[in-house]
């Protein structure tokens, strides 16, 4: 995954936009809460275009991003993290 930003603030509206650069492989984008449960997923289907959604984080923490659709031998390498910090106000 490539992110334009990986740190956010509680209460901030964040637009997640993703797509599959592959020509024949479906990928998944799943965001996991720091406690381990899935918060949302997006299917990334080649040739369909971008998937997008807006989410507001309610809690600070380190959130995991993983591919939720088995996509081949390197599937286990498709992960990342984003950080959500408390609001300064």
XYZ file of C-alpha atoms in Angstrom:
89
model
C 0.000 0.000 0.000
C 1.078 3.576 -0.619
C -0.367 6.340 1.527
C -0.275 10.077 0.926
C -0.537 10.491 4.709
C -0.298 8.024 7.590
C -1.047 10.175 10.643
C -4.527 11.455 11.417
C -6.428 13.075 14.287
C -9.469 11.799 16.184
C -12.599 13.377 14.677
C -10.945 14.196 11.345
C -12.803 13.030 8.234
C -10.396 10.884 6.198
C -11.021 9.831 2.601
C -9.547 6.426 1.758
C -9.190 5.885 -1.999
C -7.582 2.750 -3.417
C -7.353 0.686 -6.595
C -5.675 -2.472 -7.883
C -2.790 -1.683 -10.255
C -2.808 -5.322 -11.382
C -4.579 -6.404 -14.554
C -6.001 -9.668 -13.225
C -5.791 -9.742 -9.413
C -8.422 -8.634 -6.916
C -7.066 -7.122 -3.709
C -8.747 -6.118 -0.494
C -8.209 -3.109 1.738
C -9.169 -3.790 5.334
C -8.719 -1.401 8.258
C -8.335 -3.025 11.678
C -9.044 -1.286 14.982
C -6.171 -1.382 17.524
C -8.200 -4.000 19.453
C -8.164 -6.273 16.380
C -11.642 -6.086 14.857
C -12.244 -5.113 11.227
C -13.623 -1.585 10.901
C -14.254 -1.576 7.147
C -13.146 -3.205 3.907
C -12.969 -2.248 0.243
C -12.668 -4.631 -2.698
C -10.097 -3.487 -5.252
C -11.075 -4.992 -8.592
C -8.813 -4.508 -11.641
C -10.362 -2.485 -14.442
C -13.223 -1.196 -12.286
C -11.517 1.974 -11.079
C -11.042 3.384 -7.632
C -12.892 2.450 -4.455
C -13.375 5.257 -1.965
C -14.980 5.937 1.404
C -14.837 8.541 4.146
C -14.246 7.574 7.780
C -13.998 9.572 11.028
C -11.809 8.023 13.691
C -13.290 8.057 17.195
C -10.291 6.677 19.101
C -6.535 7.225 18.993
C -4.217 4.302 18.318
C -2.291 2.335 15.745
C -4.597 0.915 13.082
C -3.486 -1.947 10.832
C -4.181 -2.122 7.102
C -4.115 -5.534 5.442
C -5.156 -7.133 2.172
C -8.260 -9.157 3.025
C -8.519 -10.944 -0.335
C -5.964 -13.688 -1.002
C -4.006 -12.367 -4.006
C -1.025 -14.680 -4.451
C 2.368 -15.572 -3.036
C 3.139 -12.063 -1.728
C -0.266 -11.629 -0.021
C 1.317 -11.749 3.447
C 3.462 -8.718 2.542
C 0.473 -6.455 1.921
C 0.156 -4.646 5.229
C 0.785 -1.234 6.733
C -0.188 0.948 9.680
C -1.725 4.330 10.253
C -1.546 6.370 13.446
C -4.489 8.274 14.897
C -3.634 10.860 17.544
C -5.793 12.631 20.095
C -7.136 16.014 19.118
C -5.130 18.914 20.543
C -8.265 20.862 21.472
